[in-house]
Amino acid sequence: MCAAEHPYSTAGAGRRLPHVAMLGGTFDPVHLGHLRSAVELRMQLGLDCVHMIPAHVPPHRAAPGVSSAERLAMLRAGIGDTPGLYADDRELRREGPSYSVDTLRSLREEYGDEARLVMVVGHDAFLKLAHWQDPKALFDIAHVVVIARPDHAAPLPQALQKLIDGREVQTPEALFETPEGRLMQLALPSRLAVSATAIRRWLQQGESVRYLLPEPVLSHITRAGLYRSA
Ligand code: ATP
């Protein structure tokens, strides 16, 4: 995992608090929109580690056609040796719906009360946040950082507006004053209009998806015969 590079993993004076993010998703399959966002997010927020966590049983959508083990394998292939990104299998080790609130609790336990913990969501996922399991508790455990996605701008629903009222900050410094509880919206430099839905559709139609996902992920898909029409 990211531990070897963690500045705080070396005990001693001058140790800084861990700054860690969770980017959960179906990753069906992982693509450059996910991976480039994770890299730029790490850069912009000065994160030690971005835990990319495939949902074993996504609670808010139909079950993916590809198993969580296979989605994790593609994520591992996509990350390769990228510094600071970690393919985290913790949701595969839990039965039942993969609620983010439970995953955040386990990260909080691992990193401690003072660690700066961020849950990252794309704007499309953010719009549904008020309907997730225990949405208020998410902010009791972590900050929420929302990344802009091309073609996904929309006004915030009222329940979401209420949930985030008074939490929004504009800078990483303001975000990390506290371990949790704040919200920041970010437009990362490379906003890529790539979606797994489009990739699955093109693969089913026998069209090319080259340059939308890392080569090792595409090789895995081809080798395992994933996303072909029946
Ligand atoms: P699908 O098309 O199957 O819904 P997806 O491409 O949106 O999949 P997910 O695995 O559902 O991918 O996304 C995981 C997280 O990554 C979500 O928070 C989502 O908003 C975010 N995300 C997905 N694609 C991008 C992208 N191109 N840029 C920024 N964030 C993204």
mmCIF file of C-alpha atoms and ligand atoms in Angstrom:
data_model
loop_
_atom_site.group_PDB
_atom_site.id
_atom_site.type_symbol
_atom_site.label_atom_id
_atom_site.label_comp_id
_atom_site.label_asym_id
_atom_site.label_seq_id
_atom_site.Cartn_x
_atom_site.Cartn_y
_atom_site.Cartn_z
ATOM 1 C CA MET A 1 0.000 0.000 0.000
ATOM 2 C CA CYS A 2 1.089 3.632 0.271
ATOM 3 C CA ALA A 3 2.634 3.097 3.728
ATOM 4 C CA ALA A 4 6.266 2.923 2.625
ATOM 5 C CA GLU A 5 6.099 6.443 1.253
ATOM 6 C CA HIS A 6 4.133 7.929 4.110
ATOM 7 C CA PRO A 7 6.197 10.727 5.626
ATOM 8 C CA TYR A 8 4.494 9.947 8.931
ATOM 9 C CA SER A 9 5.384 6.262 8.792
ATOM 10 C CA THR A 10 8.824 7.119 10.137
ATOM 11 C CA ALA A 11 8.363 7.677 13.844
ATOM 12 C CA GLY A 12 10.086 10.665 15.379
ATOM 13 C CA ALA A 13 10.082 14.434 15.658
ATOM 14 C CA GLY A 14 8.508 16.541 12.927
ATOM 15 C CA ARG A 15 6.024 13.833 12.059
ATOM 16 C CA ARG A 16 3.042 15.277 10.271
ATOM 17 C CA LEU A 17 -0.490 14.005 10.507
ATOM 18 C CA PRO A 18 -1.589 11.548 7.832
ATOM 19 C CA HIS A 19 -3.540 13.150 4.975
ATOM 20 C CA VAL A 20 -5.533 10.421 3.312
ATOM 21 C CA ALA A 21 -8.365 10.116 0.798
ATOM 22 C CA MET A 22 -10.850 7.452 -0.128
ATOM 23 C CA LEU A 23 -12.092 7.290 -3.713
ATOM 24 C CA GLY A 24 -14.758 4.620 -3.831
ATOM 25 C CA GLY A 25 -16.573 3.424 -6.908
ATOM 26 C CA THR A 26 -17.744 0.541 -8.984
ATOM 27 C CA PHE A 27 -14.647 0.761 -11.206
ATOM 28 C CA ASP A 28 -16.454 -1.261 -13.851
ATOM 29 C CA PRO A 29 -13.878 -0.798 -15.338
ATOM 30 C CA VAL A 30 -11.387 1.697 -13.873
ATOM 31 C CA HIS A 31 -10.474 4.344 -16.482
ATOM 32 C CA LEU A 32 -8.274 7.408 -16.941
ATOM 33 C CA GLY A 33 -10.973 9.705 -15.502
ATOM 34 C CA HIS A 34 -10.606 7.904 -12.150
ATOM 35 C CA LEU A 35 -6.836 7.532 -12.231
ATOM 36 C CA ARG A 36 -5.873 10.987 -13.456
ATOM 37 C CA SER A 37 -8.319 12.514 -10.930
ATOM 38 C CA ALA A 38 -6.675 10.533 -8.118
ATOM 39 C CA VAL A 39 -3.182 11.681 -9.155
ATOM 40 C CA GLU A 40 -4.176 15.353 -9.483
ATOM 41 C CA LEU A 41 -6.137 15.235 -6.261
ATOM 42 C CA ARG A 42 -3.103 13.914 -4.439
ATOM 43 C CA MET A 43 -1.030 16.735 -5.926
ATOM 44 C CA GLN A 44 -3.502 19.510 -5.149
ATOM 45 C CA LEU A 45 -4.305 18.395 -1.602
ATOM 46 C CA GLY A 46 -0.824 17.128 -0.706
ATOM 47 C CA LEU A 47 -2.173 13.691 0.174
ATOM 48 C CA ASP A 48 -0.045 10.824 1.374
ATOM 49 C CA CYS A 49 -2.348 8.177 -0.015
ATOM 50 C CA VAL A 50 -5.484 7.844 -2.120
ATOM 51 C CA HIS A 51 -7.255 4.599 -1.281
ATOM 52 C CA MET A 52 -9.158 3.541 -4.389
ATOM 53 C CA ILE A 53 -11.805 1.143 -3.128
ATOM 54 C CA PRO A 54 -14.014 -0.984 -5.381
ATOM 55 C CA ALA A 55 -17.519 -1.560 -4.024
ATOM 56 C CA HIS A 56 -18.154 -5.247 -3.419
ATOM 57 C CA VAL A 57 -21.944 -4.806 -3.405
ATOM 58 C CA PRO A 58 -22.771 -1.283 -4.673
ATOM 59 C CA PRO A 59 -25.819 -0.242 -2.618
ATOM 60 C CA HIS A 60 -27.245 2.381 -4.999
ATOM 61 C CA ARG A 61 -27.151 0.709 -8.396
ATOM 62 C CA ALA A 62 -27.753 -2.604 -10.153
ATOM 63 C CA ALA A 63 -25.136 -5.303 -9.479
ATOM 64 C CA PRO A 64 -22.276 -4.954 -11.982
ATOM 65 C CA GLY A 65 -21.908 -7.778 -14.519
ATOM 66 C CA VAL A 66 -18.224 -8.114 -13.571
ATOM 67 C CA SER A 67 -17.286 -9.523 -10.153
ATOM 68 C CA SER A 68 -15.661 -7.351 -7.497
ATOM 69 C CA ALA A 69 -12.539 -9.557 -7.618
ATOM 70 C CA GLU A 70 -12.203 -8.884 -11.342
ATOM 71 C CA ARG A 71 -12.842 -5.131 -10.869
ATOM 72 C CA LEU A 72 -10.158 -5.078 -8.161
ATOM 73 C CA ALA A 73 -7.716 -6.906 -10.454
ATOM 74 C CA MET A 74 -8.292 -4.276 -13.165
ATOM 75 C CA LEU A 75 -7.803 -1.491 -10.621
ATOM 76 C CA ARG A 76 -4.492 -3.049 -9.508
ATOM 77 C CA ALA A 77 -3.391 -3.342 -13.131
ATOM 78 C CA GLY A 78 -4.377 0.279 -13.781
ATOM 79 C CA ILE A 79 -2.560 1.681 -10.756
ATOM 80 C CA GLY A 80 0.591 -0.352 -11.342
ATOM 81 C CA ASP A 81 3.398 1.362 -9.453
ATOM 82 C CA THR A 82 1.817 4.844 -9.363
ATOM 83 C CA PRO A 83 3.092 6.544 -6.203
ATOM 84 C CA GLY A 84 0.434 7.357 -3.622
ATOM 85 C CA LEU A 85 -2.419 5.383 -5.178
ATOM 86 C CA TYR A 86 -3.534 2.187 -3.514
ATOM 87 C CA ALA A 87 -5.990 -0.465 -4.723
ATOM 88 C CA ASP A 88 -7.736 -1.209 -1.448
ATOM 89 C CA ASP A 89 -9.736 -4.439 -1.135
ATOM 90 C CA ARG A 90 -11.386 -3.697 2.215
ATOM 91 C CA GLU A 91 -14.957 -3.652 0.862
ATOM 92 C CA LEU A 92 -14.435 -7.091 -0.657
ATOM 93 C CA ARG A 93 -13.717 -8.374 2.826
ATOM 94 C CA ARG A 94 -17.140 -7.226 4.123
ATOM 95 C CA GLU A 95 -20.466 -8.905 3.452
ATOM 96 C CA GLY A 96 -23.661 -6.997 2.673
ATOM 97 C CA PRO A 97 -24.051 -3.637 0.901
ATOM 98 C CA SER A 98 -20.786 -1.679 0.660
ATOM 99 C CA TYR A 99 -21.753 1.492 2.514
ATOM 100 C CA SER A 100 -19.142 4.255 2.353
ATOM 101 C CA VAL A 101 -19.856 5.221 5.946
ATOM 102 C CA ASP A 102 -18.586 1.805 7.118
ATOM 103 C CA THR A 103 -15.507 2.059 4.904
ATOM 104 C CA LEU A 104 -14.698 5.523 6.233
ATOM 105 C CA ARG A 105 -15.045 4.221 9.802
ATOM 106 C CA SER A 106 -12.478 1.525 9.094
ATOM 107 C CA LEU A 107 -10.062 4.070 7.558
ATOM 108 C CA ARG A 108 -10.577 6.375 10.549
ATOM 109 C CA GLU A 109 -9.747 3.488 12.897
ATOM 110 C CA GLU A 110 -6.642 2.683 10.907
ATOM 111 C CA TYR A 111 -5.268 6.240 10.687
ATOM 112 C CA GLY A 112 -6.442 7.627 14.045
ATOM 113 C CA ASP A 113 -8.657 10.478 15.245
ATOM 114 C CA GLU A 114 -6.378 13.319 14.185
ATOM 115 C CA ALA A 115 -5.646 12.144 10.639
ATOM 116 C CA ARG A 116 -7.057 14.331 7.867
ATOM 117 C CA LEU A 117 -9.470 12.036 6.087
ATOM 118 C CA VAL A 118 -11.243 12.927 2.852
ATOM 119 C CA MET A 119 -13.997 11.152 0.971
ATOM 120 C CA VAL A 120 -13.755 12.044 -2.712
ATOM 121 C CA VAL A 121 -16.768 11.931 -5.007
ATOM 122 C CA GLY A 122 -17.412 13.095 -8.532
ATOM 123 C CA HIS A 123 -20.134 15.692 -8.942
ATOM 124 C CA ASP A 124 -22.619 13.099 -10.267
ATOM 125 C CA ALA A 125 -22.194 10.962 -7.146
ATOM 126 C CA PHE A 126 -22.294 14.046 -4.903
ATOM 127 C CA LEU A 127 -25.769 14.986 -6.181
ATOM 128 C CA LYS A 128 -27.119 11.772 -4.599
ATOM 129 C CA LEU A 129 -25.187 12.051 -1.330
ATOM 130 C CA ALA A 130 -28.202 12.925 0.838
ATOM 131 C CA HIS A 131 -29.684 9.511 -0.045
ATOM 132 C CA TRP A 132 -26.632 7.495 0.968
ATOM 133 C CA GLN A 133 -26.586 5.469 4.180
ATOM 134 C CA ASP A 134 -26.304 7.813 7.185
ATOM 135 C CA PRO A 135 -25.189 10.910 5.222
ATOM 136 C CA LYS A 136 -24.659 13.091 8.294
ATOM 137 C CA ALA A 137 -22.277 10.538 9.767
ATOM 138 C CA LEU A 138 -20.085 10.833 6.656
ATOM 139 C CA PHE A 139 -19.193 14.362 7.788
ATOM 140 C CA ASP A 140 -18.633 13.184 11.377
ATOM 141 C CA ILE A 141 -15.878 10.917 10.071
ATOM 142 C CA ALA A 142 -14.386 12.674 7.037
ATOM 143 C CA HIS A 143 -14.300 15.743 4.829
ATOM 144 C CA VAL A 144 -16.019 15.525 1.469
ATOM 145 C CA VAL A 145 -14.220 16.735 -1.647
ATOM 146 C CA VAL A 146 -16.278 16.982 -4.816
ATOM 147 C CA ILE A 147 -14.559 16.888 -8.173
ATOM 148 C CA ALA A 148 -16.117 18.511 -11.199
ATOM 149 C CA ARG A 149 -16.908 16.191 -14.111
ATOM 150 C CA PRO A 150 -17.601 17.438 -17.614
ATOM 151 C CA ASP A 151 -21.296 17.054 -18.545
ATOM 152 C CA HIS A 152 -22.328 16.544 -14.926
ATOM 153 C CA ALA A 153 -23.159 20.067 -13.714
ATOM 154 C CA ALA A 154 -26.602 20.353 -12.096
ATOM 155 C CA PRO A 155 -28.188 22.375 -9.272
ATOM 156 C CA LEU A 156 -27.987 20.801 -5.815
ATOM 157 C CA PRO A 157 -31.127 19.110 -4.459
ATOM 158 C CA GLN A 158 -32.615 20.723 -1.334
ATOM 159 C CA ALA A 159 -31.780 17.826 1.023
ATOM 160 C CA LEU A 160 -28.151 18.007 -0.096
ATOM 161 C CA GLN A 161 -28.042 21.762 0.361
ATOM 162 C CA LYS A 162 -29.246 21.279 3.936
ATOM 163 C CA LEU A 163 -26.665 18.571 4.599
ATOM 164 C CA ILE A 164 -23.734 20.739 3.473
ATOM 165 C CA ASP A 165 -24.966 24.015 4.949
ATOM 166 C CA GLY A 166 -22.080 25.917 6.607
ATOM 167 C CA ARG A 167 -19.474 23.286 5.720
ATOM 168 C CA GLU A 168 -17.995 24.619 2.500
ATOM 169 C CA VAL A 169 -14.413 25.920 2.377
ATOM 170 C CA GLN A 170 -12.345 27.160 -0.563
ATOM 171 C CA THR A 171 -8.764 26.058 0.158
ATOM 172 C CA PRO A 172 -6.920 22.899 1.232
ATOM 173 C CA GLU A 173 -5.533 24.841 4.228
ATOM 174 C CA ALA A 174 -9.057 25.578 5.459
ATOM 175 C CA LEU A 175 -10.120 21.998 4.762
ATOM 176 C CA PHE A 176 -7.304 20.512 6.784
ATOM 177 C CA GLU A 177 -7.692 22.750 9.823
ATOM 178 C CA THR A 178 -9.880 19.950 11.191
ATOM 179 C CA PRO A 179 -9.801 16.147 10.796
ATOM 180 C CA GLU A 180 -13.322 16.007 9.291
ATOM 181 C CA GLY A 181 -16.613 17.825 8.695
ATOM 182 C CA ARG A 182 -15.903 20.199 5.808
ATOM 183 C CA LEU A 183 -16.715 20.296 2.127
ATOM 184 C CA MET A 184 -14.629 21.496 -0.792
ATOM 185 C CA GLN A 185 -15.439 21.554 -4.495
ATOM 186 C CA LEU A 186 -12.495 21.209 -6.867
ATOM 187 C CA ALA A 187 -12.080 21.614 -10.592
ATOM 188 C CA LEU A 188 -8.947 19.556 -11.282
ATOM 189 C CA PRO A 189 -6.685 20.608 -14.188
ATOM 190 C CA SER A 190 -7.532 17.655 -16.471
ATOM 191 C CA ARG A 191 -11.263 17.187 -16.406
ATOM 192 C CA LEU A 192 -11.760 14.080 -18.510
ATOM 193 C CA ALA A 193 -15.136 13.259 -20.012
ATOM 194 C CA VAL A 194 -14.571 9.517 -19.653
ATOM 195 C CA SER A 195 -17.196 7.225 -18.165
ATOM 196 C CA ALA A 196 -17.323 3.492 -17.514
ATOM 197 C CA THR A 197 -20.810 3.387 -19.041
ATOM 198 C CA ALA A 198 -19.482 4.605 -22.402
ATOM 199 C CA ILE A 199 -16.514 2.205 -22.219
ATOM 200 C CA ARG A 200 -18.799 -0.777 -21.526
ATOM 201 C CA ARG A 201 -21.094 0.240 -24.368
ATOM 202 C CA TRP A 202 -18.248 0.601 -26.875
ATOM 203 C CA LEU A 203 -16.751 -2.730 -25.855
ATOM 204 C CA GLN A 204 -20.115 -4.415 -26.304
ATOM 205 C CA GLN A 205 -20.391 -2.890 -29.765
ATOM 206 C CA GLY A 206 -16.873 -4.032 -30.633
ATOM 207 C CA GLU A 207 -15.651 -0.422 -30.864
ATOM 208 C CA SER A 208 -12.233 0.800 -29.747
ATOM 209 C CA VAL A 209 -11.715 2.100 -26.194
ATOM 210 C CA ARG A 210 -7.999 2.652 -26.654
ATOM 211 C CA TYR A 211 -6.562 5.697 -24.773
ATOM 212 C CA LEU A 212 -9.530 5.809 -22.377
ATOM 213 C CA LEU A 213 -8.029 3.332 -19.942
ATOM 214 C CA PRO A 214 -4.479 2.176 -19.154
ATOM 215 C CA GLU A 215 -3.037 -0.468 -21.490
ATOM 216 C CA PRO A 216 -2.748 -3.131 -18.736
ATOM 217 C CA VAL A 217 -6.479 -2.715 -17.999
ATOM 218 C CA LEU A 218 -7.379 -3.066 -21.653
ATOM 219 C CA SER A 219 -5.161 -6.162 -21.931
ATOM 220 C CA HIS A 220 -6.881 -7.654 -18.892
ATOM 221 C CA ILE A 221 -10.315 -6.989 -20.427
ATOM 222 C CA THR A 222 -9.316 -8.546 -23.740
ATOM 223 C CA ARG A 223 -7.664 -11.555 -22.131
ATOM 224 C CA ALA A 224 -10.595 -12.272 -19.820
ATOM 225 C CA GLY A 225 -13.195 -11.513 -22.535
ATOM 226 C CA LEU A 226 -15.018 -8.980 -20.343
ATOM 227 C CA TYR A 227 -17.835 -6.674 -21.502
ATOM 228 C CA ARG A 228 -18.470 -8.517 -24.732
ATOM 229 C CA SER A 229 -22.029 -8.885 -25.876
ATOM 230 C CA ALA A 230 -23.394 -12.370 -25.146
HETATM 231 P P1 ATP B 1 -20.537 4.441 -14.555
HETATM 232 O O1 ATP B 1 -20.475 5.128 -15.895
HETATM 233 O O2 ATP B 1 -20.623 2.939 -14.624
HETATM 234 O O3 ATP B 1 -21.546 5.070 -13.612
HETATM 235 P P2 ATP B 1 -18.226 5.926 -13.635
HETATM 236 O O4 ATP B 1 -17.359 6.137 -14.824
HETATM 237 O O5 ATP B 1 -19.061 7.088 -13.158
HETATM 238 O O6 ATP B 1 -19.114 4.639 -13.860
HETATM 239 P P3 ATP B 1 -17.680 4.975 -10.961
HETATM 240 O O7 ATP B 1 -16.889 3.771 -10.629
HETATM 241 O O8 ATP B 1 -19.119 4.932 -10.749
HETATM 242 O O9 ATP B 1 -17.311 5.388 -12.480
HETATM 243 O O10 ATP B 1 -17.055 6.253 -10.264
HETATM 244 C C1 ATP B 1 -16.379 6.258 -9.025
HETATM 245 C C2 ATP B 1 -16.165 7.685 -8.604
HETATM 246 O O11 ATP B 1 -15.330 8.351 -9.556
HETATM 247 C C3 ATP B 1 -17.476 8.514 -8.542
HETATM 248 O O12 ATP B 1 -17.391 9.410 -7.450
HETATM 249 C C4 ATP B 1 -17.472 9.243 -9.863
HETATM 250 O O13 ATP B 1 -18.195 10.458 -9.796
HETATM 251 C C5 ATP B 1 -15.988 9.508 -10.075
HETATM 252 N N1 ATP B 1 -15.650 9.589 -11.494
HETATM 253 C C6 ATP B 1 -15.935 8.715 -12.458
HETATM 254 N N2 ATP B 1 -15.481 9.129 -13.652
HETATM 255 C C7 ATP B 1 -14.874 10.323 -13.445
HETATM 256 C C8 ATP B 1 -14.208 11.279 -14.289
HETATM 257 N N3 ATP B 1 -14.094 11.094 -15.609
HETATM 258 N N4 ATP B 1 -13.721 12.404 -13.707
HETATM 259 C C9 ATP B 1 -13.854 12.610 -12.364
HETATM 260 N N5 ATP B 1 -14.469 11.751 -11.523
HETATM 261 C C10 ATP B 1 -14.979 10.616 -12.047
#
